[in-house]
Tab-separated table of C-alpha atoms and ligand atoms in Angstrom:
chain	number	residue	atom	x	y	z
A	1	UNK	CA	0.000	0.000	0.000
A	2	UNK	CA	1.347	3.422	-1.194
A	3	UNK	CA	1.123	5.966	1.647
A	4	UNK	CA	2.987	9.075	-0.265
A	5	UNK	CA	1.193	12.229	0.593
A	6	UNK	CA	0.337	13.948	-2.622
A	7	UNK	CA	-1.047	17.440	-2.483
A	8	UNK	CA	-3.385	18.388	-5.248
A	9	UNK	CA	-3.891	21.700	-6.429
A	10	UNK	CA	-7.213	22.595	-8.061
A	11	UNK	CA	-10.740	20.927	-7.340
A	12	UNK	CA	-12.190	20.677	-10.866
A	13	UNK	CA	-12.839	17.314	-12.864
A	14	UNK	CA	-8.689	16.997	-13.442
A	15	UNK	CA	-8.193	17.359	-9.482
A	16	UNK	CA	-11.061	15.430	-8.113
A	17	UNK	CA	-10.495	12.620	-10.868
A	18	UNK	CA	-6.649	12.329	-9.881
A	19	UNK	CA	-7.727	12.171	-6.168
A	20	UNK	CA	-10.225	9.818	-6.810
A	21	UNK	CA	-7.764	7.517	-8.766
A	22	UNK	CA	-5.042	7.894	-6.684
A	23	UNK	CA	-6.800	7.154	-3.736
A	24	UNK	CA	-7.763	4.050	-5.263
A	25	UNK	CA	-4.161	2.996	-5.466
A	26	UNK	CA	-3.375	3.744	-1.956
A	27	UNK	CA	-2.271	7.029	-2.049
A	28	UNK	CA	-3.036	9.910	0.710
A	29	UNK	CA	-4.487	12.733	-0.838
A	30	UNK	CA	-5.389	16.442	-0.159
A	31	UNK	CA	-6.786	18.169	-2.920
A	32	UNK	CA	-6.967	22.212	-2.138
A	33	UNK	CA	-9.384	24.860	-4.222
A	34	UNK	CA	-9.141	28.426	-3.686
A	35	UNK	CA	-12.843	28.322	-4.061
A	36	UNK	CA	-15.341	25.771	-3.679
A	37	UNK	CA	-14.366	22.460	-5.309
A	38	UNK	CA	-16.263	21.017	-8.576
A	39	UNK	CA	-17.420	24.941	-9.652
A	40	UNK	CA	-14.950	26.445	-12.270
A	41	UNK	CA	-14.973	25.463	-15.895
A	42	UNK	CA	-15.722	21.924	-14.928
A	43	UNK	CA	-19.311	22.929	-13.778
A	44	UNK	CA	-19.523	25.144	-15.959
A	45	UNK	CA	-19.272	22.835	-19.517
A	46	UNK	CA	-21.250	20.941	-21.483
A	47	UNK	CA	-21.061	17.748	-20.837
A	48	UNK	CA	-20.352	16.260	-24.281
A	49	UNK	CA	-18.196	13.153	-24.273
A	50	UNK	CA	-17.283	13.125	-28.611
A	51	UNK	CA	-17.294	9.394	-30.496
A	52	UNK	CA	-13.703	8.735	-29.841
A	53	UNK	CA	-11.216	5.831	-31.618
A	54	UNK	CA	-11.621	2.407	-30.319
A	55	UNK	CA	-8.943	1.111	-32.258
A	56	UNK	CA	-6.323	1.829	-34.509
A	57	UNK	CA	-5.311	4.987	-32.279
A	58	UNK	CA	-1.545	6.112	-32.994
A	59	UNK	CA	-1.547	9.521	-32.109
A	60	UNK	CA	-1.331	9.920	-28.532
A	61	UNK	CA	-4.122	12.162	-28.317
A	62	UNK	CA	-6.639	10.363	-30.205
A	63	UNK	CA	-5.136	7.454	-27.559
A	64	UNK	CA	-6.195	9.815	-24.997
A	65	UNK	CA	-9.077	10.296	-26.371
A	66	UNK	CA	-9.471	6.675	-26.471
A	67	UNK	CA	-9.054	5.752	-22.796
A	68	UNK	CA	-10.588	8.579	-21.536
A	69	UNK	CA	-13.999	7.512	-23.275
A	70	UNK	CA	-14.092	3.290	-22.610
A	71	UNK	CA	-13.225	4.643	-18.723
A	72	UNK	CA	-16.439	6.697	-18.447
A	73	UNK	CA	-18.110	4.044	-19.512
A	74	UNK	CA	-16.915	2.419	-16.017
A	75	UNK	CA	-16.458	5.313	-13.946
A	76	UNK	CA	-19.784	6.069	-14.434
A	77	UNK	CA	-20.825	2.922	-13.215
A	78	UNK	CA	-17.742	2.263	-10.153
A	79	UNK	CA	-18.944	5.838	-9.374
A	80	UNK	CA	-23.142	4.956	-8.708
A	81	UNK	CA	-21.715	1.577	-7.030
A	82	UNK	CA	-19.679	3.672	-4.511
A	83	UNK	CA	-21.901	6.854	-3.755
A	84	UNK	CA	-25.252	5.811	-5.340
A	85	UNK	CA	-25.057	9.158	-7.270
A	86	UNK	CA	-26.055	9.152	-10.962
A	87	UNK	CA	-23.641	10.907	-13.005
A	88	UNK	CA	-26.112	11.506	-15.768
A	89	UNK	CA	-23.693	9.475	-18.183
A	90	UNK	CA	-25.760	8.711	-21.174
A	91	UNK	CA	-24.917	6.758	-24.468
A	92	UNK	CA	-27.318	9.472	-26.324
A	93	UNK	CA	-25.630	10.069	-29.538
A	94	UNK	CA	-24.840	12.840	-31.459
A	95	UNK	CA	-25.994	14.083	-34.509
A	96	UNK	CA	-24.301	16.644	-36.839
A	97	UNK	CA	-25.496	18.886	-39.218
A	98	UNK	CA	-24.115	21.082	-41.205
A	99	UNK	CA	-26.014	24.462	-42.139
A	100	UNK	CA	-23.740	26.443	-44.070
A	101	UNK	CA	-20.792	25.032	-46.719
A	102	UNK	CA	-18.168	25.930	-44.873
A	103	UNK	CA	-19.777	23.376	-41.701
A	104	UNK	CA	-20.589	20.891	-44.527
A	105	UNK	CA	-17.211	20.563	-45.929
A	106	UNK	CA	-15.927	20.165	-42.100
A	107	UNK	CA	-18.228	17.375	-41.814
A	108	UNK	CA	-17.188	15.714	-45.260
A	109	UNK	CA	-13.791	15.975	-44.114
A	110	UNK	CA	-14.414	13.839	-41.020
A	111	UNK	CA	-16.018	11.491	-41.951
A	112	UNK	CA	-12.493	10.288	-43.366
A	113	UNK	CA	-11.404	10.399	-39.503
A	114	UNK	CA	-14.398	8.670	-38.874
A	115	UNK	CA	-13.267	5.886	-41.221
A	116	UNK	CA	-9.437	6.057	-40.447
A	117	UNK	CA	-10.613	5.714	-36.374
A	118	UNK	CA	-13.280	3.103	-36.672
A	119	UNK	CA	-15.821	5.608	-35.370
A	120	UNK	CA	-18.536	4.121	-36.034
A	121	UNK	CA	-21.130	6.556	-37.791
A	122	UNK	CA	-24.435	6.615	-40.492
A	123	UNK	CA	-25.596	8.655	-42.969
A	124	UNK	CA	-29.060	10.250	-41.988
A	125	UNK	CA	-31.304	10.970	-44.568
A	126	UNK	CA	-33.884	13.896	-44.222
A	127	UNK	CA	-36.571	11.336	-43.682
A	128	UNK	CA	-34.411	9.966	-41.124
A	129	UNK	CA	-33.583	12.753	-39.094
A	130	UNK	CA	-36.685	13.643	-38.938
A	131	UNK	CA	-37.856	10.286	-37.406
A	132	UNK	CA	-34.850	10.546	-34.923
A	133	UNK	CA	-35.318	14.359	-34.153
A	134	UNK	CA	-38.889	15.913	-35.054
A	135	UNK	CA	-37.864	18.973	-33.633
A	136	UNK	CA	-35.764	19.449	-36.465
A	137	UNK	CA	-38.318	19.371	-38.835
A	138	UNK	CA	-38.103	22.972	-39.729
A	139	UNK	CA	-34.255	22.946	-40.386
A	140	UNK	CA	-34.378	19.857	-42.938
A	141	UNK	CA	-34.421	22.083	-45.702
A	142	UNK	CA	-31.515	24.487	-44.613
A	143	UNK	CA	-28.926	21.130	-44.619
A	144	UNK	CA	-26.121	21.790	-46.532
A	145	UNK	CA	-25.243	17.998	-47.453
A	146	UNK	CA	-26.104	15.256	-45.070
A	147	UNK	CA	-26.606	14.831	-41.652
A	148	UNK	CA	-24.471	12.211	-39.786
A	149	UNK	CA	-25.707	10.188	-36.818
A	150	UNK	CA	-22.487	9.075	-34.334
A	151	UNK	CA	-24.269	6.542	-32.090
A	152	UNK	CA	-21.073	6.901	-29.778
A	153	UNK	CA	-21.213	10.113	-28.631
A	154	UNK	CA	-22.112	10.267	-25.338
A	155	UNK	CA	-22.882	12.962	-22.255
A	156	UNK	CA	-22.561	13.601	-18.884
A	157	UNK	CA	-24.463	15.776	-16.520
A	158	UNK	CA	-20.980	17.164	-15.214
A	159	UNK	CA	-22.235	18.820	-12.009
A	160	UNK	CA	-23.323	15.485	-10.709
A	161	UNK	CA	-20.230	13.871	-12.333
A	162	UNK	CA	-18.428	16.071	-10.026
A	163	UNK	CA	-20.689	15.419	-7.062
A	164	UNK	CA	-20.165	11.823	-7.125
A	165	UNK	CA	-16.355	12.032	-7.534
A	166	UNK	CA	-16.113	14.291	-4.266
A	167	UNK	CA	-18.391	12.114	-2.429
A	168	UNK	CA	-16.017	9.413	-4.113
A	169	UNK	CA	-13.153	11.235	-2.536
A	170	UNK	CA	-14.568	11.400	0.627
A	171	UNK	CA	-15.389	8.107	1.251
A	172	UNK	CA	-11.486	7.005	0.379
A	173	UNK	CA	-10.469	9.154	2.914
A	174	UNK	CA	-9.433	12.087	0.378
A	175	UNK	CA	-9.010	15.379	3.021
A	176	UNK	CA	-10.509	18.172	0.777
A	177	UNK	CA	-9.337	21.698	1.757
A	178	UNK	CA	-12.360	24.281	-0.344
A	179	UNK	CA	-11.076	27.982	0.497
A	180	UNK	CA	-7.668	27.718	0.320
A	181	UNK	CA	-5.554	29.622	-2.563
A	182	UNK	CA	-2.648	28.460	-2.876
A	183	UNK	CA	0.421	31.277	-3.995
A	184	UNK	CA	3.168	29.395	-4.753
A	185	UNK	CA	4.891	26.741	-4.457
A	186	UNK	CA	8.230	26.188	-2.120
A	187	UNK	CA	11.267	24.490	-4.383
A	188	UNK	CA	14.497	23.966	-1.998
A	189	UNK	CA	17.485	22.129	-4.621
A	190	UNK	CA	14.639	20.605	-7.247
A	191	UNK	CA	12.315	19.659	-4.696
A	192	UNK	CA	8.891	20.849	-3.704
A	193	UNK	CA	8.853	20.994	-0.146
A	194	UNK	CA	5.311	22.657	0.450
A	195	UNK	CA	2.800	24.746	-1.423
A	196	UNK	CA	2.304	28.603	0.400
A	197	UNK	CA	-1.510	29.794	0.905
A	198	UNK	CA	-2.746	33.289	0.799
A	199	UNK	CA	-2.793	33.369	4.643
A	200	UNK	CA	1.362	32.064	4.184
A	201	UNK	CA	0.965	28.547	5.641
A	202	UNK	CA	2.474	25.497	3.876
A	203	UNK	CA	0.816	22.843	3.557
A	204	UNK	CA	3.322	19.767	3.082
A	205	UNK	CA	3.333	16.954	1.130
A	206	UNK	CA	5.485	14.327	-0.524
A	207	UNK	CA	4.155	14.686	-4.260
A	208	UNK	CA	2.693	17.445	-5.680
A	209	UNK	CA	0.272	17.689	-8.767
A	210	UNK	CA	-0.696	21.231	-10.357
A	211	UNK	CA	-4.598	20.739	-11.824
A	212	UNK	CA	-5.565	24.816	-11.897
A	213	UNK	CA	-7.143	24.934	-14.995
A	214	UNK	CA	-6.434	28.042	-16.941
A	215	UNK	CA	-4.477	29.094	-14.041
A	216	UNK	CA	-1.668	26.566	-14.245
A	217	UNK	CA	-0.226	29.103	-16.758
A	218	UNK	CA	1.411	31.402	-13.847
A	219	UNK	CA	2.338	28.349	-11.540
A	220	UNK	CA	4.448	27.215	-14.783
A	221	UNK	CA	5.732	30.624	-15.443
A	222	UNK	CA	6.606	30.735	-11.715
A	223	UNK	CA	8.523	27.287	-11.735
A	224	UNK	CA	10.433	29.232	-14.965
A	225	UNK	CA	8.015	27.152	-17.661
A	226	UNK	CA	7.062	29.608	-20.243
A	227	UNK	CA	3.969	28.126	-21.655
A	228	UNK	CA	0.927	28.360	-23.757
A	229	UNK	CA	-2.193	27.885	-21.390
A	230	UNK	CA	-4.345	30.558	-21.655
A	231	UNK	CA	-8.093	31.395	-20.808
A	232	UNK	CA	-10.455	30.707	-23.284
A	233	UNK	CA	-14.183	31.560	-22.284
A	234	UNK	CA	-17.107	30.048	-23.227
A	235	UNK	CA	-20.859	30.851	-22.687
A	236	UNK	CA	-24.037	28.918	-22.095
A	237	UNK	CA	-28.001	29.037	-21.825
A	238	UNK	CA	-30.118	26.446	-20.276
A	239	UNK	CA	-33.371	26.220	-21.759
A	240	UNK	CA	-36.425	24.691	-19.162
A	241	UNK	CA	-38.200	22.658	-21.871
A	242	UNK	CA	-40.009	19.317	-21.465
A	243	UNK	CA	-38.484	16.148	-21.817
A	244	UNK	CA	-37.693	14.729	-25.207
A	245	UNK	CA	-38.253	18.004	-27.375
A	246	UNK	CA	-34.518	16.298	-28.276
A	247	UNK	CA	-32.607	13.343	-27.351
A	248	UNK	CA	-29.733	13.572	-28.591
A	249	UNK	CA	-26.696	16.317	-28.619
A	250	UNK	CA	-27.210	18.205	-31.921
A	251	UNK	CA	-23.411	19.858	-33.336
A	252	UNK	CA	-23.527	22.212	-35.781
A	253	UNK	CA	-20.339	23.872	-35.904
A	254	UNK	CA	-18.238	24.896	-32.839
A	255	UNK	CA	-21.994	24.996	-31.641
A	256	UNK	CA	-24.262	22.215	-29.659
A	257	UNK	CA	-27.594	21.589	-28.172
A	258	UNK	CA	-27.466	19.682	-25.096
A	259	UNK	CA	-30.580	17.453	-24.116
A	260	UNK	CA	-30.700	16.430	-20.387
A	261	UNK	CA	-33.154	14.135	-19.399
A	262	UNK	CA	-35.520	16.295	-17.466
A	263	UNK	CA	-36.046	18.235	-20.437
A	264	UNK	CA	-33.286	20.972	-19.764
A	265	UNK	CA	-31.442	21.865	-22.986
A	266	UNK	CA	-27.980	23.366	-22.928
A	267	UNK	CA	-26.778	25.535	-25.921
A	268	UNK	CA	-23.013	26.408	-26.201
A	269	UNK	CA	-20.984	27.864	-26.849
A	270	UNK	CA	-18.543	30.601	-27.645
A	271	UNK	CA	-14.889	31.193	-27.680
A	272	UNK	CA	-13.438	34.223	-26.605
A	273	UNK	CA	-10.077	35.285	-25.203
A	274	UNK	CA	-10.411	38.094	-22.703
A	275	UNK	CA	-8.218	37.101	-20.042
A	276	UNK	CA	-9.645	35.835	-16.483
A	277	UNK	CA	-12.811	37.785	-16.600
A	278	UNK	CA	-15.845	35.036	-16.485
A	279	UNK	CA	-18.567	37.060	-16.829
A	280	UNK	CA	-21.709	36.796	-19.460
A	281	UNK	CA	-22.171	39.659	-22.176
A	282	UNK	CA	-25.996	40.031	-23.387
A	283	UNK	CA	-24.572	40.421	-27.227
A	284	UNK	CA	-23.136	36.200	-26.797
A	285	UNK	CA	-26.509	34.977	-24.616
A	286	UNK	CA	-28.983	36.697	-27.400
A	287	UNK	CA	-26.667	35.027	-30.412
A	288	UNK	CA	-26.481	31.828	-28.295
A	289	UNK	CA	-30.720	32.405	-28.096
A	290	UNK	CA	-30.726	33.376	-31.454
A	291	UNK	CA	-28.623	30.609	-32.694
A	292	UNK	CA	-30.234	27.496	-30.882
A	293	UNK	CA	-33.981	29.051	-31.904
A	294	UNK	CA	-33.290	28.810	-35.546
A	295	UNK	CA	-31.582	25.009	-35.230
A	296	UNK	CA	-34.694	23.771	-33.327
A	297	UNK	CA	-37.634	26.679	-33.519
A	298	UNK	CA	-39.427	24.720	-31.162
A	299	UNK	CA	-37.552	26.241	-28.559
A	300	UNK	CA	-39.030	30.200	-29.222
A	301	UNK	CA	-41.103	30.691	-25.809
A	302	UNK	CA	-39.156	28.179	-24.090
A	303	UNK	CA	-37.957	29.856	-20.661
A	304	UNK	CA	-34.613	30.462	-20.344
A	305	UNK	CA	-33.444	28.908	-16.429
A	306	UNK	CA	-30.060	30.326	-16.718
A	307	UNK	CA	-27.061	31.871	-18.265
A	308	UNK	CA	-22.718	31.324	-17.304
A	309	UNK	CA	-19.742	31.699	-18.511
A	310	UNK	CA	-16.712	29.163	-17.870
A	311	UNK	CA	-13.109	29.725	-18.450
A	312	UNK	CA	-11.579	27.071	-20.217
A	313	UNK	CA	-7.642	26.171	-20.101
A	314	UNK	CA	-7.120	26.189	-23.538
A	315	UNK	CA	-3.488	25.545	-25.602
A	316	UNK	CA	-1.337	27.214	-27.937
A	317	UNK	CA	-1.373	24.057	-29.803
A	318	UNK	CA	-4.723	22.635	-28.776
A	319	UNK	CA	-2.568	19.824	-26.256
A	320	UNK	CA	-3.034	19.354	-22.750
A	321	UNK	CA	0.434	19.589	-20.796
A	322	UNK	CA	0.437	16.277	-18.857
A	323	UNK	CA	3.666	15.196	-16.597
A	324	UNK	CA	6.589	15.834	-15.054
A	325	UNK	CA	7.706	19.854	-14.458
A	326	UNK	CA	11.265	19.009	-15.705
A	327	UNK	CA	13.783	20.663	-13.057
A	328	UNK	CA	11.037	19.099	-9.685
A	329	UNK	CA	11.641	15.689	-9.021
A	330	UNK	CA	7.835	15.564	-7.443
A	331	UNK	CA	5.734	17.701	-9.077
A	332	UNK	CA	3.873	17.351	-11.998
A	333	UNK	CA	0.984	19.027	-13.909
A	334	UNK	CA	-2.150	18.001	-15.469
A	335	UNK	CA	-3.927	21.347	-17.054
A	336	UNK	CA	-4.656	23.012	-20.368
A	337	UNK	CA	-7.402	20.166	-21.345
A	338	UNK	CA	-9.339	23.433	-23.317
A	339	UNK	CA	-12.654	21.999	-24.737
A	340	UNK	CA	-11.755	18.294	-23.853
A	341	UNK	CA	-10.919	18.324	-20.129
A	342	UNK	CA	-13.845	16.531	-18.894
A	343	UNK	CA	-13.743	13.795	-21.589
A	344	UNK	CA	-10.537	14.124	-21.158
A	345	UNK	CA	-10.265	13.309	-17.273
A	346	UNK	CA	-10.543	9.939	-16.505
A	347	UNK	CA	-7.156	9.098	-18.926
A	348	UNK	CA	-5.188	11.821	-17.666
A	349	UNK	CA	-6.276	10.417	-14.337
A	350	UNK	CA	-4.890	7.189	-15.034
A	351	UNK	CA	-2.064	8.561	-16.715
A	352	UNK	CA	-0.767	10.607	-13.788
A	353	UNK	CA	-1.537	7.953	-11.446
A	354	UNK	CA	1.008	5.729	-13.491
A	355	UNK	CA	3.212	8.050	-13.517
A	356	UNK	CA	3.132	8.679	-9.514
A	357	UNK	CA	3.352	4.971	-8.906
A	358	UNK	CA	6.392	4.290	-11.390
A	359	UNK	CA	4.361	2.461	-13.908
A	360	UNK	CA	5.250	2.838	-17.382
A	361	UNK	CA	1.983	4.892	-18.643
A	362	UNK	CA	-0.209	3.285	-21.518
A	363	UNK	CA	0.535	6.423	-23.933
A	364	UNK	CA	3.398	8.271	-25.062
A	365	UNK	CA	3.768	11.604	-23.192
A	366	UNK	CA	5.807	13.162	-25.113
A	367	UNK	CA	3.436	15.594	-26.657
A	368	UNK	CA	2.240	16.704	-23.698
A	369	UNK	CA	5.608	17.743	-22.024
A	370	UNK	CA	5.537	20.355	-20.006
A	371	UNK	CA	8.306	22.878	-21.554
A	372	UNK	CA	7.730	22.182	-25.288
A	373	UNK	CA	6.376	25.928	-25.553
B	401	FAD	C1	-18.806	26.591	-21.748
B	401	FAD	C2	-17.920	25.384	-21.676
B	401	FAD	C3	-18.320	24.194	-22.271
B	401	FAD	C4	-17.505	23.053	-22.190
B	401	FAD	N1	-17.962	21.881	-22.697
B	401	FAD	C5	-17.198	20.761	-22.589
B	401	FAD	C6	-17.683	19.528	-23.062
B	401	FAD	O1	-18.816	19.426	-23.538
B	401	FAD	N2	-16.871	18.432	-22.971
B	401	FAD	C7	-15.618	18.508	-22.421
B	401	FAD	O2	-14.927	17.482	-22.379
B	401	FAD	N3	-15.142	19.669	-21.946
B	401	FAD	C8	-15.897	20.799	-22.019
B	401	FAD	N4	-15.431	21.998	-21.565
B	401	FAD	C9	-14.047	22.075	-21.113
B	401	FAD	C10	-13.895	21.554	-19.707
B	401	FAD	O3	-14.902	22.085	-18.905
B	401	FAD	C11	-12.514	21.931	-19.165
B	401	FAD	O4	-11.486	21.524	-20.062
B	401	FAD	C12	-12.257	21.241	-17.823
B	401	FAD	O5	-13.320	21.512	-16.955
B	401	FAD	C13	-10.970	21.704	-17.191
B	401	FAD	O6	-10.892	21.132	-15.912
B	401	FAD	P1	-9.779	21.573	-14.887
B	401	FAD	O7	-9.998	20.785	-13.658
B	401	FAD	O8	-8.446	21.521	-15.565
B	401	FAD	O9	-10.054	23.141	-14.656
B	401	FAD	P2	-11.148	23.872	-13.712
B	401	FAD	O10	-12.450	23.176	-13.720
B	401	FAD	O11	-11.138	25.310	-14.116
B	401	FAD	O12	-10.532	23.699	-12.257
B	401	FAD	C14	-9.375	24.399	-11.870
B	401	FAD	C15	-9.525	24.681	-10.393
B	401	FAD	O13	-8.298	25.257	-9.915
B	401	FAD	C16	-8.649	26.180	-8.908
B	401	FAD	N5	-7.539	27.116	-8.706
B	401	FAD	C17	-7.056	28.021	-9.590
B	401	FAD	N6	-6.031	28.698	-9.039
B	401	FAD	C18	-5.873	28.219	-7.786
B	401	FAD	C19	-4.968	28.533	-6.722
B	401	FAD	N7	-4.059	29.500	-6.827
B	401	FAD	N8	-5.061	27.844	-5.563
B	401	FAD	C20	-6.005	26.854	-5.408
B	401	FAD	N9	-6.898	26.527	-6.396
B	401	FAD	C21	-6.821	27.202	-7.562
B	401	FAD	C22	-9.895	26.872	-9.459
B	401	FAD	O14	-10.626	27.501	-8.436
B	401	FAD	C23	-10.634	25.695	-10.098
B	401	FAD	O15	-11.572	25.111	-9.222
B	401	FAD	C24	-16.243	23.132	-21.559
B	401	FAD	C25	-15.856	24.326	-20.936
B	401	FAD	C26	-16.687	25.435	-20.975
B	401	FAD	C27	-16.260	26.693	-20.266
């Protein structure tokens, strides 16, 4: 039984789901938030977990992709068996549409990814998109080419996904620490002897593991990692409707509809880089509004429950920095998972917990190195 002390910094999906699977393997684990835990970008997504490869996966992050999507599949069942919480993890599919030529050719173009993946995916008629989604009646004849049905894309409800991975935590003992920033973090010749909060106490620990989200940039920058994390915001409406209007996630673009069970309906989302500010503008919730009302008209007079905005880590080059901080001989960093990171979670979990317990990790890291840019 493994009784290092790792210290986790950060409380959203990455954090809790390396606490979670380090606790597993016998690990002792505080995970600290400046805020509550499970809020942040994590909370504030989507949800969408995209068809991913099954097999033939050479690139590590289509391998990432890979992992991270057959372990939901589990998690979201080792997850109900421990807590009894429901993490809204649905095999729902995905449909995509394209509505202009420009989303059209996109979709033409995958569907050679598709293929090269095994991703398994059909050709919908008109006929047969209606029969799957009458709500989209009234776009049929705005298609621009076909529309594609990928019966593995699956969703998440990620607030309770993050519910049942703290009650998770708890329950293996995980000491979780809400309210406590964290400044830096105290190296003494290459080693991380204790992370400094606001109020200047260290908290100790024998491994450390940087999960901050969009904020890992300055704890790089501060270990003397320039890199290319950055915050990238999105923006989101949640429509009240009754169940079934849809039932399944509808992509059109960078742009999705989001049915949950109960009959709420998420639309997403934008990208915009303005720094840490995480408020909503009126000018992105009335295109988001106008946007999801002309995919499915249906939802005109549909009351809106509420608006957010989320800041995601995003990349300069679209990877998530996973491993080592080159220089520390026990720290390491799992952040800049941009519009993946909750698909994304489960494998980087797995990943990092390799790494911490000296197993040779399934997937080459070397993309994700932390110091590559
Ligand atoms: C609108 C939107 C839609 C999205 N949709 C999807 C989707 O459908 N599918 C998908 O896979 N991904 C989606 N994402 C992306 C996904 O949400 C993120 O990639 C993921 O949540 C990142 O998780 P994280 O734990 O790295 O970061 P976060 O959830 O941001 O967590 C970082 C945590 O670190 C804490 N922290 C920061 N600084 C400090 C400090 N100094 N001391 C202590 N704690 C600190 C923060 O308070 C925060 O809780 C979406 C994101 C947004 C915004």
């Amino acid at each position: 039984m493994n009784r290092d002390h790792v210290l986790i910094l950060g409380g959203g999906v990455m954090g809790l789901s390396a606490a979670w699977e380090l606790s597993r393997r016998g690990f002792h684990v505080t995970i600290v938030d400046r805020g509550p835990l499970g809020r942040s970008a994590s909370w504030a997504g989507a949800g969408i977990l995209p068809a991913a490869p099954r097999q033939n996966a050479i690139d590590p992050l289509e391998q990432l992709k890979a992992l991270s999507h057959t372990l939901h599949e589990q998690w979201a069942d080792e997850l109900r068996q421990s807590t009894g919480i429901d993490t809204g993890f649905r095999r729902c599919g995905g449909i995509h549409l394209g509505l202009s030529p420009a989303e059209a050719a996109t979709l033409a173009g995958n569907r050679y990814w598709w293929d090269e993946h095994n991703i398994a995916y059909t050709r919908l008629s008109p006929e047969q998109l209606i029969e799957l989604e009458p709500a989209l009646q009234p776009t049929v004849n705005r298609l621009v080419g076909p529309a594609w049905l990928l019966p593995d894309e699956y969703q998440l409800r990620n607030p309770w996904h993050l519910r049942a991975l703290m009650e998770a935590c708890r329950r293996n003992g995980v000491q979780m620490l809400p309210g406590t920033a964290i400044e830096r973090l105290d190296v003494h010749h290459g080693r991380v002897r204790g992370a400094m909060t606001a109020q200047k106490r260290s908290i100790e620990a024998d491994l450390f593991l940087i999960c901050t989200g969009a904020w890992a940039r300055q704890f790089l920058l501060d270990l003397g990692f320039p890199n290319g994390i950055m915050p990238i915001r999105g923006q989101m409406i949640l429509y009240r409707s009754t169940p079934h209007l849809l039932s399944h996630v509808i992509n059109v673009g960078n742009r999705y509809l989001v049915p949950r069970d109960d009959g709420r309906i998420l639309a997403g989302s934008v990208e915009e880089e303005v720094g840490y500010v995480c408020d909503t503008t009126p000018e992105a919730l009335a295109d988001l509004q106008r946007w999801s009302q002309s995919v499915v008209p249906g939802l005109q007079g549909v009351p809106i429950e509420a608006s957010w905005a989320g800041l995601r880590p995003g990349s300069f080059d679209g990877l998530p920095y996973i491993g080592p901080i080159p220089g520390l001989e026990n720290a390491m960093v799992a952040a800049g998972h941009f519009r993946s990171g909750l698909h994304l979670s489960c494998g980087t979990a797995v990943l990092v917990a390799d790494l911490l317990t000296g197993r040779q990790p399934p997937i080459d890291l070397t993309p994700f190195r932390i110091g590559r840019g």
